[in-house]
Amino acid sequence: AQSVTQPDIHITVSEGASLELRCNYSYGATPYLFWYVQSPGQGLQLLLKYFSGDTLVQGIKGFEAEFKRSQSSFNLRKPSVHWSDAAEYFCAVGPTSGTYKYIFGTGTRLKVLA
Amino acid sequence: GAGVSQSPSNKVTEKGKDVELRCDPISGHTALYWYRQSLGQGLEFLIYFQGNSAPDKSGLPSDRFSAERTGGSVSTLTIQRTQQEDSAVYLCASSLGYLGNQPQHFGDGTRLSIL
Protein backbone atom coordinates (compact mmCIF):
# COMPACT_ATOMS: atom_id res chain seq x y z
CA ALA A 1 0.00 0.00 0.00
CA GLN A 2 1.07 3.53 -0.62
CA SER A 3 2.35 5.59 2.26
CA VAL A 4 3.93 8.98 2.83
CA THR A 5 6.29 9.79 5.67
CA GLN A 6 7.30 13.22 6.84
CA PRO A 7 9.85 12.47 9.54
CA ASP A 8 10.04 15.97 10.96
CA ILE A 9 7.01 17.09 12.95
CA HIS A 10 8.45 20.51 13.74
CA ILE A 11 11.25 22.51 12.15
CA THR A 12 12.54 25.91 13.25
CA VAL A 13 14.75 28.05 11.05
CA SER A 14 15.91 31.63 11.15
CA GLU A 15 14.63 34.07 8.59
CA GLY A 16 16.96 34.11 5.60
CA ALA A 17 18.25 30.61 6.25
CA SER A 18 17.77 27.76 3.82
CA LEU A 19 15.08 25.15 4.34
CA GLU A 20 14.64 21.51 3.49
CA LEU A 21 11.54 19.53 4.43
CA ARG A 22 11.75 15.80 4.02
CA CYS A 23 9.21 13.50 2.41
CA ASN A 24 9.54 9.80 1.74
CA TYR A 25 6.98 7.72 -0.07
CA SER A 26 6.32 4.07 -0.53
CA TYR A 27 5.13 3.00 -3.96
CA GLY A 28 6.34 0.59 -6.59
CA ALA A 29 6.26 2.85 -9.61
CA THR A 30 6.77 6.56 -10.10
CA PRO A 31 4.05 8.27 -8.14
CA TYR A 32 2.35 11.57 -8.63
CA LEU A 33 3.76 13.79 -5.90
CA PHE A 34 2.53 17.03 -4.40
CA TRP A 35 3.51 19.52 -1.74
CA TYR A 36 0.86 21.65 -0.07
CA VAL A 37 1.10 24.46 2.45
CA GLN A 38 -1.50 25.28 5.09
CA SER A 39 -1.47 28.64 6.82
CA PRO A 40 -3.41 29.00 10.07
CA GLY A 41 -7.14 29.00 9.55
CA GLN A 42 -6.89 28.19 5.88
CA GLY A 43 -7.12 25.22 3.61
CA LEU A 44 -4.25 23.58 1.79
CA GLN A 45 -2.64 25.42 -1.09
CA LEU A 46 -0.73 23.59 -3.78
CA LEU A 47 2.96 24.55 -3.86
CA LEU A 48 4.19 22.24 -6.59
CA LYS A 49 3.72 18.86 -8.21
CA TYR A 50 5.78 16.18 -9.91
CA PHE A 51 4.55 13.73 -12.50
CA SER A 52 7.49 12.87 -14.72
CA GLY A 53 10.43 14.38 -16.54
CA ASP A 54 12.81 16.81 -14.89
CA THR A 55 13.30 15.66 -11.32
CA LEU A 56 13.70 19.21 -10.02
CA VAL A 57 10.40 21.04 -10.04
CA GLN A 58 9.75 24.66 -9.29
CA GLY A 59 6.72 25.88 -7.44
CA ILE A 60 5.16 29.02 -6.13
CA LYS A 61 6.63 31.27 -3.44
CA GLY A 62 10.19 30.34 -4.37
CA PHE A 63 9.90 26.68 -3.39
CA GLU A 64 11.37 23.76 -5.29
CA ALA A 65 11.41 20.03 -4.78
CA GLU A 66 13.58 17.24 -6.05
CA PHE A 67 12.37 13.75 -6.86
CA LYS A 68 14.93 11.07 -6.09
CA ARG A 69 13.74 7.65 -7.14
CA SER A 70 16.68 5.84 -5.55
CA GLN A 71 15.80 7.31 -2.16
CA SER A 72 12.01 7.34 -2.61
CA SER A 73 12.11 10.96 -1.60
CA PHE A 74 10.57 14.23 -2.67
CA ASN A 75 12.11 16.87 -0.44
CA LEU A 76 10.97 20.47 -0.47
CA ARG A 77 13.54 23.23 -0.43
CA LYS A 78 13.78 26.97 -0.28
CA PRO A 79 17.09 28.87 -0.38
CA SER A 80 16.02 31.73 1.86
CA VAL A 81 13.06 31.50 4.21
CA HIS A 82 10.76 34.45 4.87
CA TRP A 83 8.75 34.95 8.05
CA SER A 84 5.57 34.50 6.01
CA ASP A 85 6.60 30.92 5.22
CA ALA A 86 5.69 29.85 8.75
CA ALA A 87 2.95 27.29 8.20
CA GLU A 88 2.32 23.59 8.01
CA TYR A 89 3.54 21.67 5.00
CA PHE A 90 2.07 18.45 3.67
CA CYS A 91 3.52 16.02 1.18
CA ALA A 92 1.05 13.87 -0.74
CA VAL A 93 0.94 11.06 -3.26
CA GLY A 94 -1.78 11.13 -5.89
CA PRO A 95 -4.09 8.25 -6.80
CA THR A 96 -2.60 5.38 -8.71
CA SER A 97 -4.30 3.06 -11.13
CA GLY A 98 -7.39 1.58 -9.55
CA THR A 99 -7.57 4.02 -6.68
CA TYR A 100 -8.62 7.60 -6.18
CA LYS A 101 -7.36 8.41 -2.72
CA TYR A 102 -4.63 10.90 -2.14
CA ILE A 103 -2.27 9.86 0.62
CA PHE A 104 -1.05 12.69 2.81
CA GLY A 105 1.84 12.79 5.20
CA THR A 106 1.22 13.94 8.75
CA GLY A 107 2.72 17.35 8.05
CA THR A 108 5.72 19.40 9.14
CA ARG A 109 5.12 22.58 11.09
CA LEU A 110 7.61 25.29 10.20
CA LYS A 111 8.49 28.05 12.61
CA VAL A 112 10.55 31.00 11.41
CA LEU A 113 12.62 33.04 13.83
CA ALA A 114 13.07 36.75 13.14
CA GLY B 1 -15.71 32.70 -6.81
CA ALA B 2 -13.09 30.61 -8.55
CA GLY B 3 -12.10 28.46 -5.59
CA VAL B 4 -13.71 25.85 -3.37
CA SER B 5 -16.14 27.48 -1.00
CA GLN B 6 -17.09 26.05 2.38
CA SER B 7 -19.69 27.25 4.83
CA PRO B 8 -19.96 28.03 7.60
CA SER B 9 -16.35 28.88 8.34
CA ASN B 10 -16.95 28.29 12.03
CA LYS B 11 -19.65 26.35 13.82
CA VAL B 12 -20.13 26.02 17.55
CA THR B 13 -22.88 23.72 18.76
CA GLU B 14 -23.94 21.73 21.74
CA LYS B 15 -23.32 18.05 22.11
CA GLY B 16 -26.17 16.04 20.68
CA LYS B 17 -27.19 18.56 18.03
CA ASP B 18 -27.05 17.88 14.30
CA VAL B 19 -24.84 19.97 12.02
CA GLU B 20 -24.62 20.45 8.26
CA LEU B 21 -21.47 21.54 6.52
CA ARG B 22 -21.56 22.73 2.94
CA CYS B 23 -19.01 22.55 0.15
CA ASP B 24 -19.28 24.27 -3.21
CA PRO B 25 -16.55 22.88 -5.48
CA ILE B 26 -14.86 24.53 -8.42
CA SER B 27 -17.14 24.52 -11.43
CA GLY B 28 -16.42 21.56 -13.69
CA HIS B 29 -14.63 19.53 -11.05
CA THR B 30 -16.14 16.08 -10.99
CA ALA B 31 -14.26 14.72 -7.99
CA LEU B 32 -15.05 15.93 -4.49
CA TYR B 33 -13.46 14.81 -1.22
CA TRP B 34 -14.19 15.46 2.43
CA TYR B 35 -11.43 15.26 5.03
CA ARG B 36 -11.28 15.75 8.76
CA GLN B 37 -8.31 17.42 10.38
CA SER B 38 -8.10 17.18 14.13
CA LEU B 39 -5.87 19.53 16.10
CA GLY B 40 -2.25 18.94 15.16
CA GLN B 41 -3.11 15.96 12.99
CA GLY B 42 -2.92 15.18 9.33
CA LEU B 43 -5.83 14.73 6.98
CA GLU B 44 -8.29 11.91 7.61
CA PHE B 45 -10.19 10.85 4.50
CA LEU B 46 -13.95 10.74 5.02
CA ILE B 47 -15.77 10.38 1.72
CA TYR B 48 -15.26 10.69 -2.03
CA PHE B 49 -17.66 11.58 -4.83
CA GLN B 50 -16.87 11.16 -8.52
CA GLY B 51 -19.44 12.35 -11.02
CA ASN B 52 -22.62 10.32 -10.79
CA SER B 53 -20.93 7.22 -9.42
CA ALA B 54 -21.76 5.84 -6.00
CA PRO B 55 -19.64 7.60 -3.38
CA ASP B 56 -16.94 5.88 -1.40
CA LYS B 57 -18.03 6.26 2.20
CA SER B 58 -15.37 3.99 3.63
CA GLY B 59 -13.74 6.77 5.66
CA LEU B 60 -16.83 7.88 7.55
CA PRO B 61 -16.07 7.20 11.24
CA SER B 62 -19.60 6.23 12.29
CA ASP B 63 -23.18 6.06 11.05
CA ARG B 64 -23.74 9.50 12.55
CA PHE B 65 -21.87 10.87 9.55
CA SER B 66 -23.43 11.11 6.11
CA ALA B 67 -22.86 13.13 2.97
CA GLU B 68 -24.57 13.82 -0.27
CA ARG B 69 -23.78 15.61 -3.45
CA THR B 70 -26.64 17.10 -5.40
CA GLY B 71 -26.49 17.53 -9.13
CA GLY B 72 -22.84 16.62 -9.18
CA SER B 73 -21.94 19.95 -7.61
CA VAL B 74 -22.64 21.12 -4.06
CA SER B 75 -22.01 18.65 -1.27
CA THR B 76 -23.31 18.56 2.27
CA LEU B 77 -21.70 16.68 5.14
CA THR B 78 -24.10 15.99 7.98
CA ILE B 79 -23.16 14.92 11.48
CA GLN B 80 -26.02 13.75 13.66
CA ARG B 81 -26.02 13.71 17.45
CA THR B 82 -22.66 15.41 17.60
CA GLN B 83 -20.07 14.31 20.14
CA GLN B 84 -17.13 16.23 21.54
CA GLU B 85 -14.71 14.05 19.58
CA ASP B 86 -16.29 15.41 16.39
CA SER B 87 -14.60 18.75 17.06
CA ALA B 88 -12.19 19.32 14.19
CA VAL B 89 -11.69 21.21 10.96
CA TYR B 90 -13.60 19.68 8.08
CA LEU B 91 -11.96 20.28 4.73
CA CYS B 92 -13.46 19.86 1.32
CA ALA B 93 -11.40 19.46 -1.84
CA SER B 94 -12.27 19.11 -5.49
CA SER B 95 -10.33 18.07 -8.56
CA LEU B 96 -10.94 17.71 -12.28
CA GLY B 97 -11.02 13.97 -11.91
CA TYR B 98 -9.64 11.12 -9.93
CA LEU B 99 -6.52 10.66 -12.03
CA GLY B 100 -3.39 10.95 -9.98
CA ASN B 101 -2.05 13.91 -11.87
CA GLN B 102 -4.96 16.12 -10.95
CA PRO B 103 -4.11 18.24 -7.92
CA GLN B 104 -6.73 18.80 -5.30
CA HIS B 105 -8.04 22.26 -4.60
CA PHE B 106 -9.05 22.87 -1.01
CA GLY B 107 -11.56 25.13 0.67
CA ASP B 108 -10.66 26.96 3.85
CA GLY B 109 -12.56 24.46 5.93
CA THR B 110 -15.24 24.55 8.58
CA ARG B 111 -13.98 24.66 12.14
CA LEU B 112 -16.47 22.67 14.20
CA SER B 113 -16.52 22.98 17.98
CA ILE B 114 -18.78 20.78 20.08
CA LEU B 115 -19.45 22.08 23.57
CSV table of C-alpha atoms in Angstrom, one decimal:
chain,number,residue,atom,x,y,z
A,1,ALA,CA,0.0,0.0,0.0
A,2,GLN,CA,1.1,3.5,-0.6
A,3,SER,CA,2.3,5.6,2.3
A,4,VAL,CA,3.9,9.0,2.8
A,5,THR,CA,6.3,9.8,5.7
A,6,GLN,CA,7.3,13.2,6.8
A,7,PRO,CA,9.8,12.5,9.5
A,8,ASP,CA,10.0,16.0,11.0
A,9,ILE,CA,7.0,17.1,13.0
A,10,HIS,CA,8.5,20.5,13.7
A,11,ILE,CA,11.2,22.5,12.2
A,12,THR,CA,12.5,25.9,13.3
A,13,VAL,CA,14.7,28.1,11.0
A,14,SER,CA,15.9,31.6,11.1
A,15,GLU,CA,14.6,34.1,8.6
A,16,GLY,CA,17.0,34.1,5.6
A,17,ALA,CA,18.3,30.6,6.2
A,18,SER,CA,17.8,27.8,3.8
A,19,LEU,CA,15.1,25.2,4.3
A,20,GLU,CA,14.6,21.5,3.5
A,21,LEU,CA,11.5,19.5,4.4
A,22,ARG,CA,11.7,15.8,4.0
A,23,CYS,CA,9.2,13.5,2.4
A,24,ASN,CA,9.5,9.8,1.7
A,25,TYR,CA,7.0,7.7,-0.1
A,26,SER,CA,6.3,4.1,-0.5
A,27,TYR,CA,5.1,3.0,-4.0
A,28,GLY,CA,6.3,0.6,-6.6
A,29,ALA,CA,6.3,2.9,-9.6
A,30,THR,CA,6.8,6.6,-10.1
A,31,PRO,CA,4.0,8.3,-8.1
A,32,TYR,CA,2.4,11.6,-8.6
A,33,LEU,CA,3.8,13.8,-5.9
A,34,PHE,CA,2.5,17.0,-4.4
A,35,TRP,CA,3.5,19.5,-1.7
A,36,TYR,CA,0.9,21.6,-0.1
A,37,VAL,CA,1.1,24.5,2.5
A,38,GLN,CA,-1.5,25.3,5.1
A,39,SER,CA,-1.5,28.6,6.8
A,40,PRO,CA,-3.4,29.0,10.1
A,41,GLY,CA,-7.1,29.0,9.5
A,42,GLN,CA,-6.9,28.2,5.9
A,43,GLY,CA,-7.1,25.2,3.6
A,44,LEU,CA,-4.2,23.6,1.8
A,45,GLN,CA,-2.6,25.4,-1.1
A,46,LEU,CA,-0.7,23.6,-3.8
A,47,LEU,CA,3.0,24.6,-3.9
A,48,LEU,CA,4.2,22.2,-6.6
A,49,LYS,CA,3.7,18.9,-8.2
A,50,TYR,CA,5.8,16.2,-9.9
A,51,PHE,CA,4.6,13.7,-12.5
A,52,SER,CA,7.5,12.9,-14.7
A,53,GLY,CA,10.4,14.4,-16.5
A,54,ASP,CA,12.8,16.8,-14.9
A,55,THR,CA,13.3,15.7,-11.3
A,56,LEU,CA,13.7,19.2,-10.0
A,57,VAL,CA,10.4,21.0,-10.0
A,58,GLN,CA,9.8,24.7,-9.3
A,59,GLY,CA,6.7,25.9,-7.4
A,60,ILE,CA,5.2,29.0,-6.1
A,61,LYS,CA,6.6,31.3,-3.4
A,62,GLY,CA,10.2,30.3,-4.4
A,63,PHE,CA,9.9,26.7,-3.4
A,64,GLU,CA,11.4,23.8,-5.3
A,65,ALA,CA,11.4,20.0,-4.8
A,66,GLU,CA,13.6,17.2,-6.0
A,67,PHE,CA,12.4,13.8,-6.9
A,68,LYS,CA,14.9,11.1,-6.1
A,69,ARG,CA,13.7,7.7,-7.1
A,70,SER,CA,16.7,5.8,-5.5
A,71,GLN,CA,15.8,7.3,-2.2
A,72,SER,CA,12.0,7.3,-2.6
A,73,SER,CA,12.1,11.0,-1.6
A,74,PHE,CA,10.6,14.2,-2.7
A,75,ASN,CA,12.1,16.9,-0.4
A,76,LEU,CA,11.0,20.5,-0.5
A,77,ARG,CA,13.5,23.2,-0.4
A,78,LYS,CA,13.8,27.0,-0.3
A,79,PRO,CA,17.1,28.9,-0.4
A,80,SER,CA,16.0,31.7,1.9
A,81,VAL,CA,13.1,31.5,4.2
A,82,HIS,CA,10.8,34.4,4.9
A,83,TRP,CA,8.7,34.9,8.1
A,84,SER,CA,5.6,34.5,6.0
A,85,ASP,CA,6.6,30.9,5.2
A,86,ALA,CA,5.7,29.9,8.8
A,87,ALA,CA,3.0,27.3,8.2
A,88,GLU,CA,2.3,23.6,8.0
A,89,TYR,CA,3.5,21.7,5.0
A,90,PHE,CA,2.1,18.5,3.7
A,91,CYS,CA,3.5,16.0,1.2
A,92,ALA,CA,1.1,13.9,-0.7
A,93,VAL,CA,0.9,11.1,-3.3
A,94,GLY,CA,-1.8,11.1,-5.9
A,95,PRO,CA,-4.1,8.3,-6.8
A,96,THR,CA,-2.6,5.4,-8.7
A,97,SER,CA,-4.3,3.1,-11.1
A,98,GLY,CA,-7.4,1.6,-9.6
A,99,THR,CA,-7.6,4.0,-6.7
A,100,TYR,CA,-8.6,7.6,-6.2
A,101,LYS,CA,-7.4,8.4,-2.7
A,102,TYR,CA,-4.6,10.9,-2.1
A,103,ILE,CA,-2.3,9.9,0.6
A,104,PHE,CA,-1.0,12.7,2.8
A,105,GLY,CA,1.8,12.8,5.2
A,106,THR,CA,1.2,13.9,8.7
A,107,GLY,CA,2.7,17.3,8.0
A,108,THR,CA,5.7,19.4,9.1
A,109,ARG,CA,5.1,22.6,11.1
A,110,LEU,CA,7.6,25.3,10.2
A,111,LYS,CA,8.5,28.1,12.6
A,112,VAL,CA,10.5,31.0,11.4
A,113,LEU,CA,12.6,33.0,13.8
A,114,ALA,CA,13.1,36.7,13.1
B,1,GLY,CA,-15.7,32.7,-6.8
B,2,ALA,CA,-13.1,30.6,-8.5
B,3,GLY,CA,-12.1,28.5,-5.6
B,4,VAL,CA,-13.7,25.9,-3.4
B,5,SER,CA,-16.1,27.5,-1.0
B,6,GLN,CA,-17.1,26.0,2.4
B,7,SER,CA,-19.7,27.3,4.8
B,8,PRO,CA,-20.0,28.0,7.6
B,9,SER,CA,-16.3,28.9,8.3
B,10,ASN,CA,-16.9,28.3,12.0
B,11,LYS,CA,-19.7,26.3,13.8
B,12,VAL,CA,-20.1,26.0,17.6
B,13,THR,CA,-22.9,23.7,18.8
B,14,GLU,CA,-23.9,21.7,21.7
B,15,LYS,CA,-23.3,18.0,22.1
B,16,GLY,CA,-26.2,16.0,20.7
B,17,LYS,CA,-27.2,18.6,18.0
B,18,ASP,CA,-27.0,17.9,14.3
B,19,VAL,CA,-24.8,20.0,12.0
B,20,GLU,CA,-24.6,20.5,8.3
B,21,LEU,CA,-21.5,21.5,6.5
B,22,ARG,CA,-21.6,22.7,2.9
B,23,CYS,CA,-19.0,22.5,0.2
B,24,ASP,CA,-19.3,24.3,-3.2
B,25,PRO,CA,-16.5,22.9,-5.5
B,26,ILE,CA,-14.9,24.5,-8.4
B,27,SER,CA,-17.1,24.5,-11.4
B,28,GLY,CA,-16.4,21.6,-13.7
B,29,HIS,CA,-14.6,19.5,-11.0
B,30,THR,CA,-16.1,16.1,-11.0
B,31,ALA,CA,-14.3,14.7,-8.0
B,32,LEU,CA,-15.1,15.9,-4.5
B,33,TYR,CA,-13.5,14.8,-1.2
B,34,TRP,CA,-14.2,15.5,2.4
B,35,TYR,CA,-11.4,15.3,5.0
B,36,ARG,CA,-11.3,15.8,8.8
B,37,GLN,CA,-8.3,17.4,10.4
B,38,SER,CA,-8.1,17.2,14.1
B,39,LEU,CA,-5.9,19.5,16.1
B,40,GLY,CA,-2.3,18.9,15.2
B,41,GLN,CA,-3.1,16.0,13.0
B,42,GLY,CA,-2.9,15.2,9.3
B,43,LEU,CA,-5.8,14.7,7.0
B,44,GLU,CA,-8.3,11.9,7.6
B,45,PHE,CA,-10.2,10.9,4.5
B,46,LEU,CA,-13.9,10.7,5.0
B,47,ILE,CA,-15.8,10.4,1.7
B,48,TYR,CA,-15.3,10.7,-2.0
B,49,PHE,CA,-17.7,11.6,-4.8
B,50,GLN,CA,-16.9,11.2,-8.5
B,51,GLY,CA,-19.4,12.3,-11.0
B,52,ASN,CA,-22.6,10.3,-10.8
B,53,SER,CA,-20.9,7.2,-9.4
B,54,ALA,CA,-21.8,5.8,-6.0
B,55,PRO,CA,-19.6,7.6,-3.4
B,56,ASP,CA,-16.9,5.9,-1.4
B,57,LYS,CA,-18.0,6.3,2.2
B,58,SER,CA,-15.4,4.0,3.6
B,59,GLY,CA,-13.7,6.8,5.7
B,60,LEU,CA,-16.8,7.9,7.6
B,61,PRO,CA,-16.1,7.2,11.2
B,62,SER,CA,-19.6,6.2,12.3
B,63,ASP,CA,-23.2,6.1,11.1
B,64,ARG,CA,-23.7,9.5,12.5
B,65,PHE,CA,-21.9,10.9,9.5
B,66,SER,CA,-23.4,11.1,6.1
B,67,ALA,CA,-22.9,13.1,3.0
B,68,GLU,CA,-24.6,13.8,-0.3
B,69,ARG,CA,-23.8,15.6,-3.5
B,70,THR,CA,-26.6,17.1,-5.4
B,71,GLY,CA,-26.5,17.5,-9.1
B,72,GLY,CA,-22.8,16.6,-9.2
B,73,SER,CA,-21.9,19.9,-7.6
B,74,VAL,CA,-22.6,21.1,-4.1
B,75,SER,CA,-22.0,18.6,-1.3
B,76,THR,CA,-23.3,18.6,2.3
B,77,LEU,CA,-21.7,16.7,5.1
B,78,THR,CA,-24.1,16.0,8.0
B,79,ILE,CA,-23.2,14.9,11.5
B,80,GLN,CA,-26.0,13.7,13.7
B,81,ARG,CA,-26.0,13.7,17.5
B,82,THR,CA,-22.7,15.4,17.6
B,83,GLN,CA,-20.1,14.3,20.1
B,84,GLN,CA,-17.1,16.2,21.5
B,85,GLU,CA,-14.7,14.1,19.6
B,86,ASP,CA,-16.3,15.4,16.4
B,87,SER,CA,-14.6,18.8,17.1
B,88,ALA,CA,-12.2,19.3,14.2
B,89,VAL,CA,-11.7,21.2,11.0
B,90,TYR,CA,-13.6,19.7,8.1
B,91,LEU,CA,-12.0,20.3,4.7
B,92,CYS,CA,-13.5,19.9,1.3
B,93,ALA,CA,-11.4,19.5,-1.8
B,94,SER,CA,-12.3,19.1,-5.5
B,95,SER,CA,-10.3,18.1,-8.6
B,96,LEU,CA,-10.9,17.7,-12.3
B,97,GLY,CA,-11.0,14.0,-11.9
B,98,TYR,CA,-9.6,11.1,-9.9
B,99,LEU,CA,-6.5,10.7,-12.0
B,100,GLY,CA,-3.4,10.9,-10.0
B,101,ASN,CA,-2.0,13.9,-11.9
B,102,GLN,CA,-5.0,16.1,-11.0
B,103,PRO,CA,-4.1,18.2,-7.9
B,104,GLN,CA,-6.7,18.8,-5.3
B,105,HIS,CA,-8.0,22.3,-4.6
B,106,PHE,CA,-9.1,22.9,-1.0
B,107,GLY,CA,-11.6,25.1,0.7
B,108,ASP,CA,-10.7,27.0,3.8
B,109,GLY,CA,-12.6,24.5,5.9
B,110,THR,CA,-15.2,24.6,8.6
B,111,ARG,CA,-14.0,24.7,12.1
B,112,LEU,CA,-16.5,22.7,14.2
B,113,SER,CA,-16.5,23.0,18.0
B,114,ILE,CA,-18.8,20.8,20.1
B,115,LEU,CA,-19.5,22.1,23.6
